[in-house]
Every structure is written in structure tokens, then in C-alpha cells.
PDB file of C-alpha atoms in Angstrom:
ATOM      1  CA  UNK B 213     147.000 179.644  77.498  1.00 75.00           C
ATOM      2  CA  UNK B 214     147.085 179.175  73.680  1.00 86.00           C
ATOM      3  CA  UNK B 215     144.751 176.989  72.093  1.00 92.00           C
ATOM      4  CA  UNK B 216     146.181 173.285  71.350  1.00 97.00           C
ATOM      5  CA  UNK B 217     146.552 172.741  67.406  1.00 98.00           C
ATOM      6  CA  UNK B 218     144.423 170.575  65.297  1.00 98.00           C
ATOM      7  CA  UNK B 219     144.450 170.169  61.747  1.00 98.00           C
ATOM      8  CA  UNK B 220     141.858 172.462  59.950  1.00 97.00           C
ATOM      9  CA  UNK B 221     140.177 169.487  58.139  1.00 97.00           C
ATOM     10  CA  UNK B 222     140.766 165.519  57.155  1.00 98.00           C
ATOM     11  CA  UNK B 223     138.401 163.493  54.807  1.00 97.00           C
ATOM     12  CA  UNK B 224     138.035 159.727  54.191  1.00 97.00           C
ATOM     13  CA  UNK B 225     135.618 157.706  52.455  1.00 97.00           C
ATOM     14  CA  UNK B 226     133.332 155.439  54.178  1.00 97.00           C
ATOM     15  CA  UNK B 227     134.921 152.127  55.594  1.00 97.00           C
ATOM     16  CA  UNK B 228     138.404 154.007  55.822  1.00 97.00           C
ATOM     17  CA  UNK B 229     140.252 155.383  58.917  1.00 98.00           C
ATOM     18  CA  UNK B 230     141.013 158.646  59.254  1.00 98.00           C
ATOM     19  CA  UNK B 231     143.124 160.158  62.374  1.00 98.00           C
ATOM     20  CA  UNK B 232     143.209 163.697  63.808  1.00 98.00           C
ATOM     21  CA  UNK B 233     146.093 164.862  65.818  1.00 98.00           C
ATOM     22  CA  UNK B 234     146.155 167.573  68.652  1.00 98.00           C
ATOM     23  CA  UNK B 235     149.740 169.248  69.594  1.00 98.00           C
ATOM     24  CA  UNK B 236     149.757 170.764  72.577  1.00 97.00           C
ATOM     25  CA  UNK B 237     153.166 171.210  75.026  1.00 96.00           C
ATOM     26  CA  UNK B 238     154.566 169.596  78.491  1.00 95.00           C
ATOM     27  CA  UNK B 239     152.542 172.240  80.085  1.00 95.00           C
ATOM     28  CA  UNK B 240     148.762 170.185  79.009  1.00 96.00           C
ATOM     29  CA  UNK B 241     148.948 166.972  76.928  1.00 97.00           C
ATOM     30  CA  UNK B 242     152.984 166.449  77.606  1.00 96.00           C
ATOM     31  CA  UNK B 243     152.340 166.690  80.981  1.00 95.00           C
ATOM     32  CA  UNK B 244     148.787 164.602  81.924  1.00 95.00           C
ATOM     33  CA  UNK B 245     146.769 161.854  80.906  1.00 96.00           C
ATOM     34  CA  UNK B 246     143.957 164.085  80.475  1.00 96.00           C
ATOM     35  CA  UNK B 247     143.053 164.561  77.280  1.00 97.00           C
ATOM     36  CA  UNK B 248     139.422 164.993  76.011  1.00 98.00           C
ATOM     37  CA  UNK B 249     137.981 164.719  72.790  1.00 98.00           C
ATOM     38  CA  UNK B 250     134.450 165.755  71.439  1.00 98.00           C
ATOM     39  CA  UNK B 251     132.305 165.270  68.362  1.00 98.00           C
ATOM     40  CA  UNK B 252     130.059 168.911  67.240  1.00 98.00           C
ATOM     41  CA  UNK B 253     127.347 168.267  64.598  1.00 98.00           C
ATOM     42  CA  UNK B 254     126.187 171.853  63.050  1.00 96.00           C
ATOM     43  CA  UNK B 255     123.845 173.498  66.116  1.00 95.00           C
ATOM     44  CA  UNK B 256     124.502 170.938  68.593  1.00 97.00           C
ATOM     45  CA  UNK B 257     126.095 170.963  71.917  1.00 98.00           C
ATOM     46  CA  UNK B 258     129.687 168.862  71.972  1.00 98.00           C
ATOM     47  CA  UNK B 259     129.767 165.308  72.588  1.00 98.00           C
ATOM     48  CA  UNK B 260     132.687 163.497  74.702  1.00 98.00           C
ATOM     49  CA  UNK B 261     133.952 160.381  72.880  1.00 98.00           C
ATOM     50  CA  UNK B 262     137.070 159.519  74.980  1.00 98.00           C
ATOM     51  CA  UNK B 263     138.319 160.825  77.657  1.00 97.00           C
ATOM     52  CA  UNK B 264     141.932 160.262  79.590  1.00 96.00           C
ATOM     53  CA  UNK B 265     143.609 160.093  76.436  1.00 97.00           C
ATOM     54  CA  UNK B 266     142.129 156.330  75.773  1.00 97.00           C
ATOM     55  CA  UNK B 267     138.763 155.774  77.455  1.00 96.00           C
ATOM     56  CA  UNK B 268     135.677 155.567  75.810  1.00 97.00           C
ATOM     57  CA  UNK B 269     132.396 156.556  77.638  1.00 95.00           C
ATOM     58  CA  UNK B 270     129.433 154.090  77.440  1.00 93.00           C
ATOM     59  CA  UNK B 271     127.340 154.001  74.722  1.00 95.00           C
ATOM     60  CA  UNK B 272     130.108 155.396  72.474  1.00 97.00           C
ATOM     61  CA  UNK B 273     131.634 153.312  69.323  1.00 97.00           C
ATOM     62  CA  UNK B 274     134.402 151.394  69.788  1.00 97.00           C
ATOM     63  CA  UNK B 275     135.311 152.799  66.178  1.00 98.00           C
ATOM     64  CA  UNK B 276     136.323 155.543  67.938  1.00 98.00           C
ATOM     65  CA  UNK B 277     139.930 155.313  69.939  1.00 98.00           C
ATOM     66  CA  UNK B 278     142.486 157.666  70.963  1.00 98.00           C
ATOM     67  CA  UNK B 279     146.100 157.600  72.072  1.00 98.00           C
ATOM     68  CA  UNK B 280     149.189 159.852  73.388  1.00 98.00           C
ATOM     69  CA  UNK B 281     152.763 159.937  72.588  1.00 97.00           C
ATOM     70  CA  UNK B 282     154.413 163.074  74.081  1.00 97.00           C
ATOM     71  CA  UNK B 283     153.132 166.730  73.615  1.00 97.00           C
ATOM     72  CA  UNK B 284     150.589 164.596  70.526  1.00 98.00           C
ATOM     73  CA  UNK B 285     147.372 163.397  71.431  1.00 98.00           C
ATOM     74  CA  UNK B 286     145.361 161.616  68.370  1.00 98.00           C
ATOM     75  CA  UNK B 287     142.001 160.759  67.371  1.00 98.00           C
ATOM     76  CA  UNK B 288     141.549 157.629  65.607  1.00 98.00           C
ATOM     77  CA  UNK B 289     138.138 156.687  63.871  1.00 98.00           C
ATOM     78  CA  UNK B 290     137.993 153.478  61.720  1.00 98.00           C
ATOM     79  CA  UNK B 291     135.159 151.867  59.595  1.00 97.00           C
ATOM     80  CA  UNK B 292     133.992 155.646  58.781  1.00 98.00           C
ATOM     81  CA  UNK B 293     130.153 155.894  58.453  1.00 97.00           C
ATOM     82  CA  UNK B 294     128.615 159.298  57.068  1.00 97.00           C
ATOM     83  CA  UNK B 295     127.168 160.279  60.473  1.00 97.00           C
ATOM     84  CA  UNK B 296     130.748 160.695  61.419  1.00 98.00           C
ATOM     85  CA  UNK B 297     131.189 163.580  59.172  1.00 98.00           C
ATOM     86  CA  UNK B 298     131.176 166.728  62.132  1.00 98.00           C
ATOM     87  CA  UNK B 299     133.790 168.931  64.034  1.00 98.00           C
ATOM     88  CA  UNK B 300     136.047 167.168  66.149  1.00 98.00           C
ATOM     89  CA  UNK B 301     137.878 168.954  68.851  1.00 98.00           C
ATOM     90  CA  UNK B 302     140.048 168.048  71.342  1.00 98.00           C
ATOM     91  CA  UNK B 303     140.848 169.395  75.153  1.00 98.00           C
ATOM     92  CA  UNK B 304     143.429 168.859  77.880  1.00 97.00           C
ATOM     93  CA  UNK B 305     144.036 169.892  81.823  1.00 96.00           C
ATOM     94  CA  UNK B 306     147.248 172.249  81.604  1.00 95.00           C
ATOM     95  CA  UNK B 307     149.493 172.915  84.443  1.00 92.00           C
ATOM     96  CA  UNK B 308     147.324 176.288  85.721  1.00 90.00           C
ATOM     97  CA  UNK B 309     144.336 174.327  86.727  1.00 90.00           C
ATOM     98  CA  UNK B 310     142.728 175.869  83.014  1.00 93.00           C
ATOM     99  CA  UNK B 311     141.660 173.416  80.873  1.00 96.00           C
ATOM    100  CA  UNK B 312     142.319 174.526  76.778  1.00 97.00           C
ATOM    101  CA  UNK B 313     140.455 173.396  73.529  1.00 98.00           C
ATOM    102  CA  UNK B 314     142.409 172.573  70.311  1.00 98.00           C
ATOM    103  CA  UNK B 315     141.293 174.721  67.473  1.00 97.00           C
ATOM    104  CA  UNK B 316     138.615 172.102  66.225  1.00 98.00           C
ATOM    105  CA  UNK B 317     138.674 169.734  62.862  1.00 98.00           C
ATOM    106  CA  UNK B 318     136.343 169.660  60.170  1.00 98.00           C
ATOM    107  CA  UNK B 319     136.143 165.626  59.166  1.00 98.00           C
ATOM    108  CA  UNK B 320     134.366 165.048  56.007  1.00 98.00           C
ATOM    109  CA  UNK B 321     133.269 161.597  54.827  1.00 97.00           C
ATOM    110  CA  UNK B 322     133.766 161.698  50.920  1.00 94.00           C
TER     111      UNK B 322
ATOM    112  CA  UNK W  34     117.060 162.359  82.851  1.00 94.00           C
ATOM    113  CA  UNK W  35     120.617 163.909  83.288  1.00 96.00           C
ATOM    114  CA  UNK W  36     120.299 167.084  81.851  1.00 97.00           C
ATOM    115  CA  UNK W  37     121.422 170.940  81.513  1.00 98.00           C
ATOM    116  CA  UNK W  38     119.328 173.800  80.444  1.00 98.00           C
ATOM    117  CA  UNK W  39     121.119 177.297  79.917  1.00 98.00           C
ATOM    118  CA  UNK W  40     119.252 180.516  80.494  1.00 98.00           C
ATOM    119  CA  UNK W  41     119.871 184.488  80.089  1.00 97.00           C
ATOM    120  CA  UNK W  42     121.563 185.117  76.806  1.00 97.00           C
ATOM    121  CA  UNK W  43     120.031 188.133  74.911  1.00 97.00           C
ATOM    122  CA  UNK W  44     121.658 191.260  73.037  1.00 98.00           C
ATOM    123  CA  UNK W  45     123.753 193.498  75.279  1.00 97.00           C
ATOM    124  CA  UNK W  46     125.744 196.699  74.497  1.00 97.00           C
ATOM    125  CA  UNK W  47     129.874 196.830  75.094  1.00 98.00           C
ATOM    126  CA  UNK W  48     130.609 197.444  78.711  1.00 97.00           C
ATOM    127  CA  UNK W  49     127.185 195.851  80.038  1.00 98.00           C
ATOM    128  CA  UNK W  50     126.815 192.712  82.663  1.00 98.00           C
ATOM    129  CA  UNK W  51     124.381 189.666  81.830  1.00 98.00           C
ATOM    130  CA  UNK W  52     124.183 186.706  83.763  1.00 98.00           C
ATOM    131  CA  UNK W  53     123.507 183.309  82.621  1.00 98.00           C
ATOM    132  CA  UNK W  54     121.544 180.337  84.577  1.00 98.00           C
ATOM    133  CA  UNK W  55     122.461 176.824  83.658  1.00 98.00           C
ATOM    134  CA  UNK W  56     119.844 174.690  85.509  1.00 98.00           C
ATOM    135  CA  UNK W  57     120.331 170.791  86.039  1.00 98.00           C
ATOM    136  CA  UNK W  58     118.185 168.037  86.744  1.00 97.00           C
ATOM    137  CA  UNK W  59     119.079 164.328  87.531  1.00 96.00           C
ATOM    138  CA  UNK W  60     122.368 165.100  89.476  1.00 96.00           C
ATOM    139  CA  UNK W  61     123.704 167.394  91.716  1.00 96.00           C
ATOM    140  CA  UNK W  62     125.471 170.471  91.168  1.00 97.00           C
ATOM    141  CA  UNK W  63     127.026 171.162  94.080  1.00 95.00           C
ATOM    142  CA  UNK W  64     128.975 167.295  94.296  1.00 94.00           C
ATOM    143  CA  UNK W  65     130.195 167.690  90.952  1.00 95.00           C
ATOM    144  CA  UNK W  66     132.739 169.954  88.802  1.00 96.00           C
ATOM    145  CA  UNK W  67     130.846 172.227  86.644  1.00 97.00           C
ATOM    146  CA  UNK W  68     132.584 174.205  83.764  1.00 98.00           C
ATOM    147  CA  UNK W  69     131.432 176.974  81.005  1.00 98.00           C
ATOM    148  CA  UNK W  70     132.225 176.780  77.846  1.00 98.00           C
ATOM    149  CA  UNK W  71     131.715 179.505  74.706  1.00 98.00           C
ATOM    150  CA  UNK W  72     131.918 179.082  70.970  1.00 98.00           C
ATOM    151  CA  UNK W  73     131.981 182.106  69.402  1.00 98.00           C
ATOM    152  CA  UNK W  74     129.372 182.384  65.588  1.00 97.00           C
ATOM    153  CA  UNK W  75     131.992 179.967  63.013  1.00 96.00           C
ATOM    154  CA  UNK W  76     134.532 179.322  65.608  1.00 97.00           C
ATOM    155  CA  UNK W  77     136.114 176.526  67.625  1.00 97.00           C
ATOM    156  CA  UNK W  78     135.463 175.738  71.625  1.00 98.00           C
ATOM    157  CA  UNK W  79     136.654 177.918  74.138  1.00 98.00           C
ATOM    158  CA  UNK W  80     136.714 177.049  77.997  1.00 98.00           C
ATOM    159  CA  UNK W  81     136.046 179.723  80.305  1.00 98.00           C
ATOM    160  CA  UNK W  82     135.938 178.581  83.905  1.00 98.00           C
ATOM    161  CA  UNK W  83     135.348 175.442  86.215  1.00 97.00           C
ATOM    162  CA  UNK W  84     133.617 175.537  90.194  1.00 97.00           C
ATOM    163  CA  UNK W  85     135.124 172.438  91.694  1.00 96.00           C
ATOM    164  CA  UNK W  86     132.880 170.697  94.046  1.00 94.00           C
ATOM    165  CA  UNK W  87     134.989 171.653  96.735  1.00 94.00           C
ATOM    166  CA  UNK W  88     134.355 175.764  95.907  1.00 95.00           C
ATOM    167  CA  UNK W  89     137.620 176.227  94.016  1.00 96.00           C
ATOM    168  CA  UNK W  90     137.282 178.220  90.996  1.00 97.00           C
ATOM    169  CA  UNK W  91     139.337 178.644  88.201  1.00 97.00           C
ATOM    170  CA  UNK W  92     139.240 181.021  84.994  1.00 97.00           C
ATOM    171  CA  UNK W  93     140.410 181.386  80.949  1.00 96.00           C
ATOM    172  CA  UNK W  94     142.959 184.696  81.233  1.00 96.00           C
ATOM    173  CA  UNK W  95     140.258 186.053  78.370  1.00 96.00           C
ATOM    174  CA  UNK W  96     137.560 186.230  81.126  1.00 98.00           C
ATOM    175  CA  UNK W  97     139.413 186.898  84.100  1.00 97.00           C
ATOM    176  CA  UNK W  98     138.503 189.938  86.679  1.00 97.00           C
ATOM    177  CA  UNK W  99     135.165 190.495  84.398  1.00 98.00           C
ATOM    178  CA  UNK W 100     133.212 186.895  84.788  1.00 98.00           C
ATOM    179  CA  UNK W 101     132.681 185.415  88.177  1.00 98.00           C
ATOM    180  CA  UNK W 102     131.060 181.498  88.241  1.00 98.00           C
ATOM    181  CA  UNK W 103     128.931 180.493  91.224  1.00 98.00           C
ATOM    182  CA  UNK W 104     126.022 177.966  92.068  1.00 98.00           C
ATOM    183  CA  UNK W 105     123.062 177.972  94.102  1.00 97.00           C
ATOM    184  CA  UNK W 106     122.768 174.825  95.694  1.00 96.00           C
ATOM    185  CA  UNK W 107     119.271 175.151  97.017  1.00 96.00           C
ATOM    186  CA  UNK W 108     118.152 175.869  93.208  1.00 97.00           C
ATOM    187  CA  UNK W 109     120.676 173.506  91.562  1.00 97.00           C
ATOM    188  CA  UNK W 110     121.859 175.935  89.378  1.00 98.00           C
ATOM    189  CA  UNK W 111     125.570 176.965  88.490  1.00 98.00           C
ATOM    190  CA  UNK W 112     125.355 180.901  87.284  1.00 98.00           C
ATOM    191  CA  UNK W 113     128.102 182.771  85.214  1.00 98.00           C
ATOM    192  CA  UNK W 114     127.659 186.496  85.942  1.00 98.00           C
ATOM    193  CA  UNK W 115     129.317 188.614  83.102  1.00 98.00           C
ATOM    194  CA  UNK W 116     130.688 192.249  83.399  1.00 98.00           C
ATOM    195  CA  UNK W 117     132.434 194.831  81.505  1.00 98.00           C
ATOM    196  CA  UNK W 118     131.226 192.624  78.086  1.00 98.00           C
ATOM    197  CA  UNK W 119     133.117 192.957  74.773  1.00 98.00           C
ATOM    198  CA  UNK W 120     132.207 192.471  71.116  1.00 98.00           C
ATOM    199  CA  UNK W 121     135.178 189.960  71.333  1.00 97.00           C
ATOM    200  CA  UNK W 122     132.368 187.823  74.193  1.00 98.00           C
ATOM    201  CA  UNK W 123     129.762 187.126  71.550  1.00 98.00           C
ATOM    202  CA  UNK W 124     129.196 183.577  71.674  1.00 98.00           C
ATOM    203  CA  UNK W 125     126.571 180.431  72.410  1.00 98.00           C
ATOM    204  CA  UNK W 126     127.695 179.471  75.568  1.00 98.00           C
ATOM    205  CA  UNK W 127     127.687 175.939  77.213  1.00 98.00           C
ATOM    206  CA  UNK W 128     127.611 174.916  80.592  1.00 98.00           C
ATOM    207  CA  UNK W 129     128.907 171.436  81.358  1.00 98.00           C
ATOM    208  CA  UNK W 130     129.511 168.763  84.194  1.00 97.00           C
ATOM    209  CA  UNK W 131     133.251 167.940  84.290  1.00 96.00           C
ATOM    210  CA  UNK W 132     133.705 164.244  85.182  1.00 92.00           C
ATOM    211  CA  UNK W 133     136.392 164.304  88.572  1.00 88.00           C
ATOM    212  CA  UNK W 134     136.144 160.325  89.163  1.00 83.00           C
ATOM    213  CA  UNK W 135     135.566 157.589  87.201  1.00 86.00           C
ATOM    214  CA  UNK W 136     135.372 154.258  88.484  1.00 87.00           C
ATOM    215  CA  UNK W 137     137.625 155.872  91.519  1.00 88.00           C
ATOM    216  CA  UNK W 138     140.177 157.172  89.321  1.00 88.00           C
ATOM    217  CA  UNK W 139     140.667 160.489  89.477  1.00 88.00           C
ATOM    218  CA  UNK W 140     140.302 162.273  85.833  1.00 89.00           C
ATOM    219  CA  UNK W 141     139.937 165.792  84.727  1.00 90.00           C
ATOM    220  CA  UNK W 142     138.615 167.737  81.347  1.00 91.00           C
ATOM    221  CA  UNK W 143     135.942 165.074  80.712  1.00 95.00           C
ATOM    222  CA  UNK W 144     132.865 167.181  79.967  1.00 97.00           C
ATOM    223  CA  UNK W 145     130.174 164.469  79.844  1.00 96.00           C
ATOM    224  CA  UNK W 146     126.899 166.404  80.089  1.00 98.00           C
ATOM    225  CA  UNK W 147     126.425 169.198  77.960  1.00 98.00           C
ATOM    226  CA  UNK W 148     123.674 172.124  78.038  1.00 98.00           C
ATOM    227  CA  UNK W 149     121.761 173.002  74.292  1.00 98.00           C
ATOM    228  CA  UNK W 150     123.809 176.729  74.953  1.00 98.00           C
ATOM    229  CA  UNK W 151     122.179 180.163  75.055  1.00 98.00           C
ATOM    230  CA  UNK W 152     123.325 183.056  72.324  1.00 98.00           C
ATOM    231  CA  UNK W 153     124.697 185.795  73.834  1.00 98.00           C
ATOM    232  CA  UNK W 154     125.649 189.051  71.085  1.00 98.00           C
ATOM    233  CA  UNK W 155     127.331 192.059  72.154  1.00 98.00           C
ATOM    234  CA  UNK W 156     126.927 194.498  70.080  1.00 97.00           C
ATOM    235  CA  UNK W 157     125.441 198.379  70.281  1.00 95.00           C
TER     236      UNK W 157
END
């Protein structure tokens, strides 16, 4: 299963909107509503900020969306604050029962 | 408080077996989908292999035939027993609780609850 493909980096400046997309094929994103994505600060565990390709968990910003359209999941966050600046990856159920990680995206709040 | 504490990592020589303890407290194991999850030192997320609740199991291709995932309901602990180790396994690894239901919708790859991670090095 290869790894689902991410942008190495994106930058904004705070108050912007930056968006991160995630490419995957009909075999995982193409072919569920079940895409993940998670914010890594440096030395801390992942943290889910939507899940099924839309859904935000509680207690997460609603700055923070995402959305689908064919083999493309994105990552949209608006208003950008500095504490946003952190590794952003995404993930998706595929076809085998795996589930695969897109190679991660450095966001950097200029 | 919902939480996961991983246990076991250390420095182990190519070809040796380690196993790892992931240990939760404020929910069950055993009724939920549990899932590991490395990061090798610099590097990006990589899943390595889900228990349902039900007992299926499932596996990355990297780890399969070498790591075997299991739980110990009586403990309430999800283990991730490691064998035949490579330089290429060097990693912090994560256990997590996969969300299966939400609201009684059925949903998959949600990792919600996230262990601190334990270093493991393999190296001679």
C-alpha cells in the first residue's frame, strides 16, 4: 500500500487560509468516506481534527474543515493563528482492510 | 481520564523480538478497535496494524509475518509482539483507539486517543 501524497510544506500568514491536499486512488480516498486527518506538534503524539472526510471531533476549531472530491481529500484551515504552525497528515481506510498515512505536511505560519 | 500509556521500547540488535504494552484506562480495550502506529526519527506516520473488537486483525505488508497484535482483556492492555526486527523498524511507536461508531454511524481510520509513544532503535 503506498503512502497517500501530501504536499511537503504550505505557509500562510496569520488571519489567512491555507489548504493541504492528500491524493490518494479509488482503492482509499476514491473509494470511502473515510478520510482522517491529524495535527503533530514536534514530540507529541498526533491529534485527529476531522474525521469522515468532513467531521470535526468536539472540542476541535471550527477553523478547521475538510472536504473530498474524487481520489483528493483536502484540509482547509482559515483565520490561521501561530499555534497552527505543526505537521499535518492525513489517513484513509483502503480497500485491504489497511488503513495508509499521507506522507505528512509541514504548515508554517509566516 | 481516557488515556494510553505505551511500554517496552529499548535498544535491540537486527534479528531480535521486543514486545510493546500499550495500557489504557477510562475505556475498554477489548469493545473498541485498537491500532499501532510508528513514526520513524524525521519521518511521516506509518500504520502498522488494527485488532477489531470483534478479534479480526489486520497488518501494513512492511510488518507482516514478523509482528503479531493481541490484547489482554483481563489487564486492558493491547500488546504488539515484534520479531525478526530490522534497522528499517526503528521508530516511536503509537498505539491508538480507532473510532468504529459515531453517533451510530459506522466510520473507520478515526484515531481519537493517542498514546505519548515509546522509542524503539534497532541497531547492533
Amino acid at each position: 500500500q503506498s503512502a497517500l501524497t501530501q504536499p511537503a510544506s504550505v505557509s500562510g500568514s496569520p488571519g489567512q487560509s491555507v489548504t493541504i491536499s492528500c491524493t490518494g486512488t479509488s482503492s482509499d480516498i476514491g473509494g470511502y468516506n473515510y478520510v482522517s486527518w491529524y495535527q503533530q506538534h514536534p514530540g507529541k503524539a498526533p491529534k485527529l481534527m476531522i474525521y469522515d472526510v468532513s467531521h470535526r471531533p468536539s472540542g476541535v476549531s471550527n477553523r478547521f474543515s475538510g472536504s473530498k472530491s474524487g481520489n483528493t481529500a483536502s484540509l482547509t484551515i482559515s483565520g490561521l493563528q501561530a499555534e497552527d504552525e505543526a505537521d499535518y497528515y492525513c489517513n484513509s481506510y483502503t480497500t485491504s482492510t489497511t488503513r495508509v498515512f499521507g506522507g505528512g505536511t509541514k504548515l508554517t505560519v509566516l | 481520564e481516557v488515556q494510553l500509556v505505551e511500554t517496552g521500547g529499548g535498544l535491540i540488535q537486527p534479528g531480535g523480538s521486543l514486545r510493546l504494552s500499550c495500557a489504557a484506562s477510562g475505556f475498554t480495550v477489548s469493545t473498541n478497535y485498537m491500532s499501532w502506529v510508528r513514526q520513524a526519527p524525521g519521518k511521516g506516520l506509518e500504520w502498522v496494524s488494527v485488532i477489531y473488537s470483534g478479534g479480526s486483525i489486520y497488518y501494513a505488508d512492511s510488518v507482516k509475518g514478523r509482528f503479531t497484535i493481541s490484547r489482554d482483556n483481563s489487564k486492558n492492555t493491547l500488546f504488539l509482539q515484534m520479531n525478526s526486527l530490522r534497522a528499517e523498524d526503528t521508530a516511536v511507536y503509537y498505539c491508538a483507539r480507532e473510532l468504529s461508531m459515531v453517533r451510530g454511524v459506522i466510520t473507520r481510520a478515526a484515531f481519537d486517543i493517542w498514546g505519548p509513544g515509546t522509542m524503539v532503535t534497532v541497531s547492533s
